């Protein structure tokens, strides 16, 4: 903001990074509360342990849902950057395609070809945007379902609570490992 000394872009980046860190780490309490040695350190009341595990799953689900707008915005930012590069130059990436379309020398054909490429990119990004939204909310639904099973009353029995605990902790562990691994591979440059 002008005159305030506050860099809005930097503040938004810090907020985005914090949301994504919480998003990544939120399933860990549900995993840790399912490990027997850690459970031994907790009070011996089985109902309170199941409730804490269900609350950990609920926390993970809420963190997943809170991160959805940030994940979608990051996807939209990347898409806009790609569109901007093609719109204002950036033809190197599509040089071969423009040549195959016969638009490498004719300015009118080049403009039509770039418009067709941009339309195709935007159409694929629309589909990808929906896919990102579904993939971002699906873990939250799994965590909520497992938490609901874990908070089942005594009439439903311990089988539902055990099944919910296993599904919830396994889903949280697998989700964390896959995402942390993908982030690590991207940061080390092994994948783009």
Short mmCIF file of N, CA and C in Angstrom, two decimals:
data_model
loop_
_atom_site.label_atom_id
_atom_site.label_comp_id
_atom_site.label_asym_id
_atom_site.label_seq_id
_atom_site.Cartn_x
_atom_site.Cartn_y
_atom_site.Cartn_z
N UNK A 1 0.85 -1.18 0.00
CA UNK A 1 0.00 0.00 0.00
C UNK A 1 0.88 1.23 0.00
N UNK A 2 0.51 2.17 -0.79
CA UNK A 2 1.33 3.36 -0.93
C UNK A 2 1.38 4.14 0.38
N UNK A 3 2.58 4.50 0.80
CA UNK A 3 2.76 5.33 1.98
C UNK A 3 2.71 4.60 3.30
N UNK A 4 2.37 3.32 3.31
CA UNK A 4 2.28 2.60 4.58
C UNK A 4 3.52 1.77 4.87
N UNK A 5 4.33 1.56 3.85
CA UNK A 5 5.52 0.75 4.03
C UNK A 5 5.22 -0.74 4.06
N UNK A 6 3.98 -1.13 3.74
CA UNK A 6 3.59 -2.53 3.76
C UNK A 6 3.60 -3.05 2.33
N UNK A 7 4.33 -4.10 2.10
CA UNK A 7 4.37 -4.73 0.79
C UNK A 7 3.27 -5.79 0.76
N UNK A 8 2.18 -5.47 0.07
CA UNK A 8 1.01 -6.36 0.05
C UNK A 8 1.36 -7.70 -0.59
N UNK A 9 2.19 -7.68 -1.63
CA UNK A 9 2.57 -8.93 -2.28
C UNK A 9 3.34 -9.85 -1.34
N UNK A 10 4.25 -9.27 -0.55
CA UNK A 10 5.02 -10.07 0.40
C UNK A 10 4.13 -10.60 1.51
N UNK A 11 3.18 -9.78 1.96
CA UNK A 11 2.26 -10.25 3.01
C UNK A 11 1.40 -11.39 2.50
N UNK A 12 0.91 -11.27 1.26
CA UNK A 12 0.10 -12.34 0.68
C UNK A 12 0.92 -13.60 0.50
N UNK A 13 2.20 -13.44 0.13
CA UNK A 13 3.06 -14.60 -0.05
C UNK A 13 3.32 -15.30 1.27
N UNK A 14 3.51 -14.54 2.35
CA UNK A 14 3.72 -15.13 3.68
C UNK A 14 2.45 -15.87 4.11
N UNK A 15 1.29 -15.26 3.88
CA UNK A 15 0.02 -15.89 4.24
C UNK A 15 -0.18 -17.17 3.43
N UNK A 16 0.12 -17.13 2.13
CA UNK A 16 -0.02 -18.32 1.28
C UNK A 16 0.91 -19.43 1.74
N UNK A 17 2.13 -19.06 2.07
CA UNK A 17 3.10 -20.06 2.53
C UNK A 17 2.65 -20.69 3.86
N UNK A 18 2.11 -19.87 4.77
CA UNK A 18 1.63 -20.39 6.05
C UNK A 18 0.45 -21.34 5.85
N UNK A 19 -0.48 -20.97 4.98
CA UNK A 19 -1.63 -21.84 4.72
C UNK A 19 -1.17 -23.16 4.11
N UNK A 20 -0.22 -23.11 3.18
CA UNK A 20 0.26 -24.33 2.56
C UNK A 20 1.07 -25.20 3.52
N UNK A 21 1.81 -24.57 4.45
CA UNK A 21 2.54 -25.36 5.45
C UNK A 21 1.57 -26.07 6.39
N UNK A 22 0.53 -25.36 6.82
CA UNK A 22 -0.49 -25.99 7.67
C UNK A 22 -1.21 -27.08 6.90
N UNK A 23 -1.49 -26.83 5.63
CA UNK A 23 -2.14 -27.83 4.77
C UNK A 23 -1.30 -29.10 4.69
N UNK A 24 0.02 -28.94 4.56
CA UNK A 24 0.89 -30.10 4.44
C UNK A 24 1.02 -30.85 5.77
N UNK A 25 1.13 -30.12 6.88
CA UNK A 25 1.40 -30.75 8.17
C UNK A 25 0.14 -31.17 8.94
N UNK A 26 -1.03 -30.72 8.51
CA UNK A 26 -2.25 -30.99 9.27
C UNK A 26 -2.60 -32.47 9.45
N UNK A 27 -2.28 -33.37 8.53
CA UNK A 27 -2.61 -34.78 8.77
C UNK A 27 -1.69 -35.48 9.78
N UNK A 28 -0.56 -34.89 10.12
CA UNK A 28 0.39 -35.58 11.00
C UNK A 28 -0.15 -35.88 12.40
N UNK A 29 -0.90 -34.98 13.06
CA UNK A 29 -1.43 -35.35 14.37
C UNK A 29 -2.32 -36.60 14.33
N UNK A 30 -3.11 -36.74 13.27
CA UNK A 30 -3.95 -37.94 13.17
C UNK A 30 -3.11 -39.19 13.01
N UNK A 31 -2.00 -39.09 12.32
CA UNK A 31 -1.10 -40.24 12.17
C UNK A 31 -0.41 -40.54 13.49
N UNK A 32 0.10 -39.50 14.15
CA UNK A 32 0.84 -39.70 15.40
C UNK A 32 -0.06 -40.25 16.52
N UNK A 33 -1.32 -39.86 16.52
CA UNK A 33 -2.23 -40.35 17.57
C UNK A 33 -2.65 -41.80 17.35
N UNK A 34 -2.25 -42.40 16.25
CA UNK A 34 -2.59 -43.80 15.99
C UNK A 34 -1.40 -44.73 16.27
N UNK A 35 -0.25 -44.18 16.61
CA UNK A 35 0.95 -44.98 16.89
C UNK A 35 0.89 -45.44 18.34
N UNK A 36 0.92 -46.75 18.61
CA UNK A 36 0.74 -47.28 19.97
C UNK A 36 1.67 -46.70 21.04
N UNK A 37 2.99 -46.54 20.81
CA UNK A 37 3.82 -45.98 21.87
C UNK A 37 3.40 -44.55 22.26
N UNK A 38 2.93 -43.78 21.31
CA UNK A 38 2.47 -42.44 21.63
C UNK A 38 1.14 -42.47 22.36
N UNK A 39 0.32 -43.48 22.06
CA UNK A 39 -0.96 -43.61 22.76
C UNK A 39 -0.75 -44.00 24.22
N UNK A 40 0.32 -44.73 24.50
CA UNK A 40 0.60 -45.13 25.88
C UNK A 40 0.91 -43.92 26.75
N UNK A 41 1.42 -42.86 26.16
CA UNK A 41 1.75 -41.66 26.92
C UNK A 41 0.50 -40.84 27.24
N UNK A 42 -0.60 -41.11 26.55
CA UNK A 42 -1.86 -40.39 26.78
C UNK A 42 -2.61 -41.01 27.94
N UNK A 43 -3.60 -40.33 28.48
CA UNK A 43 -4.42 -40.92 29.54
C UNK A 43 -5.07 -42.22 29.05
N UNK A 44 -5.35 -43.12 29.98
CA UNK A 44 -5.81 -44.46 29.61
C UNK A 44 -7.28 -44.53 29.20
N UNK A 45 -7.99 -43.45 29.21
CA UNK A 45 -9.40 -43.46 28.82
C UNK A 45 -9.50 -43.66 27.30
N UNK A 46 -10.02 -44.82 26.88
CA UNK A 46 -10.09 -45.16 25.46
C UNK A 46 -11.01 -44.21 24.71
N UNK A 47 -12.11 -43.80 25.34
CA UNK A 47 -13.05 -42.89 24.67
C UNK A 47 -12.38 -41.55 24.37
N UNK A 48 -11.57 -41.04 25.31
CA UNK A 48 -10.93 -39.76 25.06
C UNK A 48 -9.87 -39.88 23.96
N UNK A 49 -9.20 -41.03 23.89
CA UNK A 49 -8.23 -41.24 22.82
C UNK A 49 -8.91 -41.25 21.47
N UNK A 50 -10.03 -41.95 21.36
CA UNK A 50 -10.78 -41.99 20.10
C UNK A 50 -11.30 -40.60 19.75
N UNK A 51 -11.71 -39.85 20.77
CA UNK A 51 -12.19 -38.49 20.50
C UNK A 51 -11.05 -37.59 20.03
N UNK A 52 -9.87 -37.74 20.63
CA UNK A 52 -8.73 -36.94 20.18
C UNK A 52 -8.33 -37.31 18.76
N UNK A 53 -8.39 -38.60 18.43
CA UNK A 53 -8.09 -39.02 17.07
C UNK A 53 -9.12 -38.46 16.09
N UNK A 54 -10.39 -38.48 16.47
CA UNK A 54 -11.44 -37.92 15.61
C UNK A 54 -11.26 -36.41 15.45
N UNK A 55 -10.87 -35.72 16.53
CA UNK A 55 -10.63 -34.28 16.43
C UNK A 55 -9.42 -33.97 15.55
N UNK A 56 -8.41 -34.83 15.62
CA UNK A 56 -7.24 -34.64 14.76
C UNK A 56 -7.63 -34.80 13.29
N UNK A 57 -8.50 -35.76 13.00
CA UNK A 57 -8.99 -35.92 11.63
C UNK A 57 -9.84 -34.73 11.21
N UNK A 58 -10.65 -34.22 12.13
CA UNK A 58 -11.47 -33.03 11.81
C UNK A 58 -10.57 -31.82 11.55
N UNK A 59 -9.51 -31.67 12.34
CA UNK A 59 -8.56 -30.58 12.11
C UNK A 59 -7.91 -30.71 10.74
N UNK A 60 -7.52 -31.93 10.38
CA UNK A 60 -6.91 -32.15 9.06
C UNK A 60 -7.90 -31.82 7.95
N UNK A 61 -9.16 -32.20 8.14
CA UNK A 61 -10.18 -31.92 7.12
C UNK A 61 -10.40 -30.42 6.97
N UNK A 62 -10.48 -29.71 8.08
CA UNK A 62 -10.68 -28.25 8.01
C UNK A 62 -9.48 -27.58 7.34
N UNK A 63 -8.28 -28.02 7.70
CA UNK A 63 -7.08 -27.44 7.08
C UNK A 63 -7.07 -27.70 5.58
N UNK A 64 -7.52 -28.88 5.17
CA UNK A 64 -7.60 -29.18 3.73
C UNK A 64 -8.56 -28.24 3.03
N UNK A 65 -9.72 -28.02 3.64
CA UNK A 65 -10.73 -27.16 3.02
C UNK A 65 -10.31 -25.70 3.01
N UNK A 66 -9.61 -25.26 4.06
CA UNK A 66 -9.15 -23.87 4.12
C UNK A 66 -8.09 -23.62 3.03
N UNK A 67 -7.33 -24.64 2.68
CA UNK A 67 -6.25 -24.48 1.70
C UNK A 67 -6.76 -24.52 0.26
N UNK A 68 -7.99 -24.95 0.03
CA UNK A 68 -8.49 -25.07 -1.35
C UNK A 68 -8.41 -23.76 -2.11
N UNK A 69 -8.88 -22.62 -1.57
CA UNK A 69 -8.75 -21.37 -2.35
C UNK A 69 -7.29 -21.01 -2.66
N UNK A 70 -6.39 -21.27 -1.74
CA UNK A 70 -4.98 -20.97 -1.98
C UNK A 70 -4.41 -21.85 -3.08
N UNK A 71 -4.77 -23.14 -3.07
CA UNK A 71 -4.30 -24.04 -4.11
C UNK A 71 -4.87 -23.66 -5.47
N UNK A 72 -6.14 -23.30 -5.49
CA UNK A 72 -6.76 -22.89 -6.75
C UNK A 72 -6.15 -21.58 -7.26
N UNK A 73 -5.86 -20.66 -6.35
CA UNK A 73 -5.25 -19.40 -6.76
C UNK A 73 -3.85 -19.63 -7.31
N UNK A 74 -3.09 -20.51 -6.70
CA UNK A 74 -1.75 -20.82 -7.22
C UNK A 74 -1.85 -21.41 -8.62
N UNK A 75 -2.83 -22.27 -8.84
CA UNK A 75 -3.04 -22.84 -10.16
C UNK A 75 -3.45 -21.76 -11.16
N UNK A 76 -4.32 -20.86 -10.74
CA UNK A 76 -4.75 -19.77 -11.62
C UNK A 76 -3.60 -18.83 -11.94
N UNK A 77 -2.74 -18.55 -10.96
CA UNK A 77 -1.58 -17.69 -11.18
C UNK A 77 -0.64 -18.29 -12.23
N UNK A 78 -0.40 -19.58 -12.10
CA UNK A 78 0.48 -20.26 -13.06
C UNK A 78 -0.14 -20.23 -14.45
N UNK A 79 -1.45 -20.45 -14.52
CA UNK A 79 -2.15 -20.43 -15.81
C UNK A 79 -2.10 -19.05 -16.44
N UNK A 80 -2.32 -18.02 -15.63
CA UNK A 80 -2.29 -16.66 -16.15
C UNK A 80 -0.90 -16.32 -16.65
N UNK A 81 0.12 -16.74 -15.94
CA UNK A 81 1.50 -16.48 -16.36
C UNK A 81 1.77 -17.12 -17.72
N UNK A 82 1.32 -18.34 -17.89
CA UNK A 82 1.51 -19.05 -19.17
C UNK A 82 0.78 -18.34 -20.31
N UNK A 83 -0.45 -17.92 -20.04
CA UNK A 83 -1.23 -17.20 -21.05
C UNK A 83 -0.54 -15.89 -21.40
N UNK A 84 -0.06 -15.14 -20.41
CA UNK A 84 0.58 -13.85 -20.62
C UNK A 84 1.84 -13.99 -21.47
N UNK A 85 2.62 -15.03 -21.18
CA UNK A 85 3.84 -15.24 -21.96
C UNK A 85 3.53 -15.50 -23.43
N UNK A 86 2.51 -16.28 -23.71
CA UNK A 86 2.16 -16.55 -25.10
C UNK A 86 1.57 -15.32 -25.76
N UNK A 87 0.74 -14.60 -25.04
CA UNK A 87 0.08 -13.41 -25.59
C UNK A 87 1.10 -12.33 -25.95
N UNK A 88 2.10 -12.15 -25.12
CA UNK A 88 3.08 -11.08 -25.31
C UNK A 88 4.46 -11.64 -25.63
N UNK A 89 4.53 -12.43 -26.66
CA UNK A 89 5.80 -13.03 -27.06
C UNK A 89 5.80 -14.49 -26.66
N UNK A 90 6.86 -14.96 -26.11
CA UNK A 90 6.94 -16.33 -25.61
C UNK A 90 6.62 -17.37 -26.65
N UNK A 91 6.98 -17.11 -27.91
CA UNK A 91 6.64 -18.04 -28.99
C UNK A 91 7.63 -19.19 -29.10
N UNK A 92 8.72 -19.10 -28.38
CA UNK A 92 9.75 -20.14 -28.46
C UNK A 92 9.19 -21.51 -28.09
N UNK A 93 8.34 -21.54 -27.07
CA UNK A 93 7.77 -22.81 -26.61
C UNK A 93 6.90 -23.45 -27.69
N UNK A 94 6.27 -22.62 -28.52
CA UNK A 94 5.34 -23.12 -29.52
C UNK A 94 5.86 -22.94 -30.94
N UNK A 95 7.18 -22.72 -31.08
CA UNK A 95 7.78 -22.46 -32.38
C UNK A 95 7.52 -23.61 -33.36
N UNK A 96 7.72 -24.84 -32.94
CA UNK A 96 7.51 -26.00 -33.81
C UNK A 96 6.05 -26.13 -34.22
N UNK A 97 5.15 -25.88 -33.26
CA UNK A 97 3.73 -25.97 -33.57
C UNK A 97 3.32 -24.89 -34.56
N UNK A 98 3.81 -23.68 -34.39
CA UNK A 98 3.51 -22.60 -35.33
C UNK A 98 4.05 -22.92 -36.72
N UNK A 99 5.21 -23.53 -36.77
CA UNK A 99 5.80 -23.90 -38.06
C UNK A 99 4.96 -24.97 -38.75
N UNK A 100 4.51 -25.98 -37.99
CA UNK A 100 3.65 -27.03 -38.58
C UNK A 100 2.32 -26.46 -39.07
N UNK A 101 1.85 -25.42 -38.40
CA UNK A 101 0.59 -24.80 -38.82
C UNK A 101 0.79 -23.81 -39.97
N UNK A 102 2.04 -23.63 -40.39
CA UNK A 102 2.34 -22.72 -41.47
C UNK A 102 2.22 -21.26 -41.06
N UNK A 103 2.36 -20.99 -39.79
CA UNK A 103 2.16 -19.63 -39.28
C UNK A 103 3.46 -19.00 -38.80
N UNK A 104 4.57 -19.57 -39.20
CA UNK A 104 5.83 -19.03 -38.70
C UNK A 104 6.28 -17.77 -39.45
N UNK A 105 5.78 -17.56 -40.67
CA UNK A 105 6.21 -16.39 -41.44
C UNK A 105 5.10 -15.38 -41.68
N UNK A 106 3.87 -15.84 -41.76
CA UNK A 106 2.74 -14.95 -42.04
C UNK A 106 2.18 -14.42 -40.72
N UNK A 107 2.15 -13.09 -40.59
CA UNK A 107 1.71 -12.46 -39.33
C UNK A 107 0.24 -12.74 -39.04
N UNK A 108 -0.60 -12.74 -40.07
CA UNK A 108 -2.04 -12.98 -39.87
C UNK A 108 -2.27 -14.41 -39.40
N UNK A 109 -1.61 -15.36 -40.09
CA UNK A 109 -1.75 -16.77 -39.68
C UNK A 109 -1.16 -16.99 -38.28
N UNK A 110 -0.08 -16.25 -38.00
CA UNK A 110 0.55 -16.38 -36.68
C UNK A 110 -0.42 -15.93 -35.59
N UNK A 111 -1.11 -14.81 -35.82
CA UNK A 111 -2.09 -14.33 -34.85
C UNK A 111 -3.23 -15.31 -34.66
N UNK A 112 -3.72 -15.88 -35.76
CA UNK A 112 -4.81 -16.87 -35.67
C UNK A 112 -4.34 -18.13 -34.96
N UNK A 113 -3.12 -18.56 -35.28
CA UNK A 113 -2.58 -19.76 -34.64
C UNK A 113 -2.38 -19.54 -33.14
N UNK A 114 -1.85 -18.36 -32.77
CA UNK A 114 -1.66 -18.07 -31.35
C UNK A 114 -3.00 -18.02 -30.62
N UNK A 115 -4.02 -17.46 -31.28
CA UNK A 115 -5.35 -17.42 -30.67
C UNK A 115 -5.90 -18.83 -30.48
N UNK A 116 -5.67 -19.71 -31.47
CA UNK A 116 -6.14 -21.10 -31.34
C UNK A 116 -5.40 -21.82 -30.22
N UNK A 117 -4.10 -21.57 -30.13
CA UNK A 117 -3.31 -22.20 -29.06
C UNK A 117 -3.78 -21.70 -27.70
N UNK A 118 -4.02 -20.38 -27.58
CA UNK A 118 -4.49 -19.82 -26.30
C UNK A 118 -5.86 -20.38 -25.93
N UNK A 119 -6.75 -20.53 -26.92
CA UNK A 119 -8.06 -21.12 -26.63
C UNK A 119 -7.91 -22.54 -26.12
N UNK A 120 -7.02 -23.32 -26.76
CA UNK A 120 -6.80 -24.70 -26.31
C UNK A 120 -6.21 -24.73 -24.90
N UNK A 121 -5.28 -23.81 -24.63
CA UNK A 121 -4.69 -23.74 -23.29
C UNK A 121 -5.75 -23.39 -22.26
N UNK A 122 -6.57 -22.38 -22.55
CA UNK A 122 -7.60 -21.97 -21.59
C UNK A 122 -8.63 -23.07 -21.37
N UNK A 123 -8.98 -23.79 -22.43
CA UNK A 123 -9.93 -24.90 -22.27
C UNK A 123 -9.34 -25.99 -21.39
N UNK A 124 -8.07 -26.32 -21.62
CA UNK A 124 -7.45 -27.36 -20.79
C UNK A 124 -7.30 -26.88 -19.35
N UNK A 125 -7.05 -25.57 -19.16
CA UNK A 125 -6.92 -25.04 -17.81
C UNK A 125 -8.25 -25.06 -17.06
N UNK A 126 -9.34 -24.84 -17.78
CA UNK A 126 -10.66 -24.94 -17.15
C UNK A 126 -10.88 -26.35 -16.60
N UNK A 127 -10.55 -27.35 -17.41
CA UNK A 127 -10.70 -28.73 -16.95
C UNK A 127 -9.75 -29.02 -15.79
N UNK A 128 -8.53 -28.52 -15.89
CA UNK A 128 -7.54 -28.74 -14.84
C UNK A 128 -7.95 -28.04 -13.55
N UNK A 129 -8.56 -26.88 -13.65
CA UNK A 129 -9.01 -26.14 -12.48
C UNK A 129 -10.04 -26.95 -11.70
N UNK A 130 -10.99 -27.56 -12.40
CA UNK A 130 -11.97 -28.43 -11.75
C UNK A 130 -11.33 -29.65 -11.12
N UNK A 131 -10.35 -30.21 -11.80
CA UNK A 131 -9.64 -31.38 -11.28
C UNK A 131 -8.90 -31.03 -9.99
N UNK A 132 -8.26 -29.87 -9.97
CA UNK A 132 -7.55 -29.42 -8.77
C UNK A 132 -8.54 -29.24 -7.62
N UNK A 133 -9.71 -28.66 -7.91
CA UNK A 133 -10.71 -28.46 -6.86
C UNK A 133 -11.16 -29.78 -6.26
N UNK A 134 -11.41 -30.77 -7.11
CA UNK A 134 -11.84 -32.08 -6.61
C UNK A 134 -10.72 -32.75 -5.83
N UNK A 135 -9.50 -32.70 -6.35
CA UNK A 135 -8.38 -33.34 -5.66
C UNK A 135 -8.05 -32.65 -4.34
N UNK A 136 -8.35 -31.38 -4.23
CA UNK A 136 -8.07 -30.67 -2.99
C UNK A 136 -9.13 -30.94 -1.93
N UNK A 137 -10.37 -31.19 -2.33
CA UNK A 137 -11.43 -31.43 -1.35
C UNK A 137 -11.62 -32.90 -1.01
N UNK A 138 -11.21 -33.81 -1.87
CA UNK A 138 -11.42 -35.24 -1.62
C UNK A 138 -10.76 -35.73 -0.33
N UNK A 139 -9.51 -35.37 -0.02
CA UNK A 139 -8.94 -35.84 1.25
C UNK A 139 -9.75 -35.37 2.46
N UNK A 140 -10.27 -34.15 2.40
CA UNK A 140 -11.07 -33.65 3.52
C UNK A 140 -12.30 -34.52 3.73
N UNK A 141 -12.92 -34.95 2.66
CA UNK A 141 -14.10 -35.82 2.79
C UNK A 141 -13.73 -37.18 3.38
N UNK A 142 -12.59 -37.71 2.99
CA UNK A 142 -12.14 -38.98 3.57
C UNK A 142 -11.85 -38.81 5.06
N UNK A 143 -11.18 -37.72 5.42
CA UNK A 143 -10.85 -37.47 6.83
C UNK A 143 -12.13 -37.30 7.66
N UNK A 144 -13.11 -36.59 7.13
CA UNK A 144 -14.37 -36.39 7.85
C UNK A 144 -15.09 -37.72 8.03
N UNK A 145 -15.14 -38.53 6.98
CA UNK A 145 -15.80 -39.83 7.09
C UNK A 145 -15.14 -40.74 8.11
N UNK A 146 -13.81 -40.77 8.10
CA UNK A 146 -13.10 -41.59 9.08
C UNK A 146 -13.30 -41.05 10.48
N UNK A 147 -13.30 -39.73 10.63
CA UNK A 147 -13.54 -39.13 11.94
C UNK A 147 -14.93 -39.43 12.45
N UNK A 148 -15.92 -39.44 11.55
CA UNK A 148 -17.29 -39.77 11.94
C UNK A 148 -17.37 -41.22 12.42
N UNK A 149 -16.66 -42.12 11.75
CA UNK A 149 -16.63 -43.51 12.22
C UNK A 149 -15.96 -43.62 13.59
N UNK A 150 -14.92 -42.84 13.80
CA UNK A 150 -14.21 -42.91 15.08
C UNK A 150 -15.02 -42.35 16.23
N UNK A 151 -15.90 -41.42 15.94
CA UNK A 151 -16.69 -40.83 17.01
C UNK A 151 -18.00 -41.57 17.21
N UNK A 152 -18.10 -42.77 16.66
CA UNK A 152 -19.31 -43.58 16.82
C UNK A 152 -19.48 -43.95 18.29
N UNK A 153 -20.73 -44.05 18.71
CA UNK A 153 -21.00 -44.38 20.11
C UNK A 153 -20.79 -45.88 20.36
N UNK A 154 -20.94 -46.28 21.59
CA UNK A 154 -20.67 -47.66 22.00
C UNK A 154 -21.61 -48.66 21.33
N UNK A 155 -22.81 -48.23 20.94
CA UNK A 155 -23.76 -49.15 20.32
C UNK A 155 -23.24 -49.68 18.99
N UNK A 156 -22.52 -48.85 18.25
CA UNK A 156 -22.00 -49.30 16.97
C UNK A 156 -20.78 -50.20 17.15
N UNK A 157 -20.14 -50.10 18.26
CA UNK A 157 -19.06 -51.02 18.56
C UNK A 157 -17.68 -50.50 18.21
N UNK A 158 -16.73 -51.23 18.75
CA UNK A 158 -15.34 -50.86 18.58
C UNK A 158 -14.84 -51.12 17.16
N UNK A 159 -15.54 -51.98 16.43
CA UNK A 159 -15.09 -52.30 15.07
C UNK A 159 -15.12 -51.04 14.19
N UNK A 160 -16.20 -50.25 14.30
CA UNK A 160 -16.30 -49.03 13.51
C UNK A 160 -15.23 -48.04 13.90
N UNK A 161 -15.00 -47.90 15.20
CA UNK A 161 -13.96 -46.96 15.65
C UNK A 161 -12.58 -47.41 15.18
N UNK A 162 -12.30 -48.70 15.25
CA UNK A 162 -11.01 -49.21 14.81
C UNK A 162 -10.84 -49.03 13.31
N UNK A 163 -11.90 -49.35 12.56
CA UNK A 163 -11.84 -49.19 11.10
C UNK A 163 -11.66 -47.72 10.73
N UNK A 164 -12.41 -46.85 11.38
CA UNK A 164 -12.28 -45.41 11.11
C UNK A 164 -10.90 -44.90 11.45
N UNK A 165 -10.34 -45.38 12.56
CA UNK A 165 -8.99 -44.95 12.95
C UNK A 165 -7.95 -45.41 11.95
N UNK A 166 -8.08 -46.66 11.51
CA UNK A 166 -7.12 -47.17 10.53
C UNK A 166 -7.22 -46.42 9.21
N UNK A 167 -8.45 -46.28 8.70
CA UNK A 167 -8.64 -45.59 7.43
C UNK A 167 -8.17 -44.14 7.53
N UNK A 168 -8.53 -43.46 8.61
CA UNK A 168 -8.13 -42.07 8.78
C UNK A 168 -6.64 -41.90 8.88
N UNK A 169 -5.99 -42.69 9.72
CA UNK A 169 -4.54 -42.52 9.88
C UNK A 169 -3.79 -42.96 8.64
N UNK A 170 -4.26 -44.02 7.98
CA UNK A 170 -3.60 -44.47 6.75
C UNK A 170 -3.76 -43.41 5.65
N UNK A 171 -4.96 -42.85 5.52
CA UNK A 171 -5.19 -41.82 4.50
C UNK A 171 -4.34 -40.58 4.79
N UNK A 172 -4.26 -40.20 6.06
CA UNK A 172 -3.44 -39.03 6.42
C UNK A 172 -1.96 -39.30 6.14
N UNK A 173 -1.49 -40.49 6.54
CA UNK A 173 -0.08 -40.82 6.33
C UNK A 173 0.25 -40.86 4.84
N UNK A 174 -0.58 -41.52 4.07
CA UNK A 174 -0.33 -41.64 2.64
C UNK A 174 -0.39 -40.28 1.97
N UNK A 175 -1.38 -39.47 2.34
CA UNK A 175 -1.53 -38.13 1.76
C UNK A 175 -0.29 -37.30 2.06
N UNK A 176 0.17 -37.33 3.31
CA UNK A 176 1.35 -36.56 3.69
C UNK A 176 2.58 -37.03 2.93
N UNK A 177 2.81 -38.34 2.88
CA UNK A 177 4.00 -38.87 2.21
C UNK A 177 4.02 -38.53 0.72
N UNK A 178 2.89 -38.67 0.06
CA UNK A 178 2.83 -38.37 -1.38
C UNK A 178 3.09 -36.88 -1.62
N UNK A 179 2.43 -36.01 -0.87
CA UNK A 179 2.60 -34.57 -1.10
C UNK A 179 3.98 -34.08 -0.67
N UNK A 180 4.47 -34.53 0.47
CA UNK A 180 5.81 -34.12 0.91
C UNK A 180 6.86 -34.65 -0.07
N UNK A 181 6.68 -35.87 -0.55
CA UNK A 181 7.60 -36.42 -1.55
C UNK A 181 7.58 -35.64 -2.84
N UNK A 182 6.39 -35.26 -3.30
CA UNK A 182 6.28 -34.48 -4.54
C UNK A 182 6.92 -33.11 -4.38
N UNK A 183 6.72 -32.49 -3.23
CA UNK A 183 7.34 -31.18 -2.99
C UNK A 183 8.86 -31.31 -2.94
N UNK A 184 9.34 -32.35 -2.28
CA UNK A 184 10.78 -32.57 -2.20
C UNK A 184 11.37 -32.81 -3.59
N UNK A 185 10.70 -33.66 -4.39
CA UNK A 185 11.20 -33.93 -5.75
C UNK A 185 11.21 -32.67 -6.60
N UNK A 186 10.19 -31.84 -6.45
CA UNK A 186 10.14 -30.59 -7.22
C UNK A 186 11.22 -29.62 -6.75
N UNK A 187 11.43 -29.51 -5.45
CA UNK A 187 12.44 -28.59 -4.93
C UNK A 187 13.87 -29.03 -5.26
N UNK A 188 14.09 -30.33 -5.40
CA UNK A 188 15.42 -30.82 -5.76
C UNK A 188 15.65 -30.79 -7.25
N UNK A 189 14.60 -30.51 -8.02
CA UNK A 189 14.73 -30.41 -9.46
C UNK A 189 14.59 -31.73 -10.19
N UNK A 190 14.19 -32.79 -9.49
CA UNK A 190 14.03 -34.08 -10.15
C UNK A 190 12.78 -34.15 -11.02
N UNK A 191 11.75 -33.37 -10.67
CA UNK A 191 10.56 -33.25 -11.52
C UNK A 191 10.25 -31.78 -11.71
N UNK A 192 9.55 -31.49 -12.77
CA UNK A 192 9.21 -30.08 -13.05
C UNK A 192 7.93 -29.68 -12.41
#
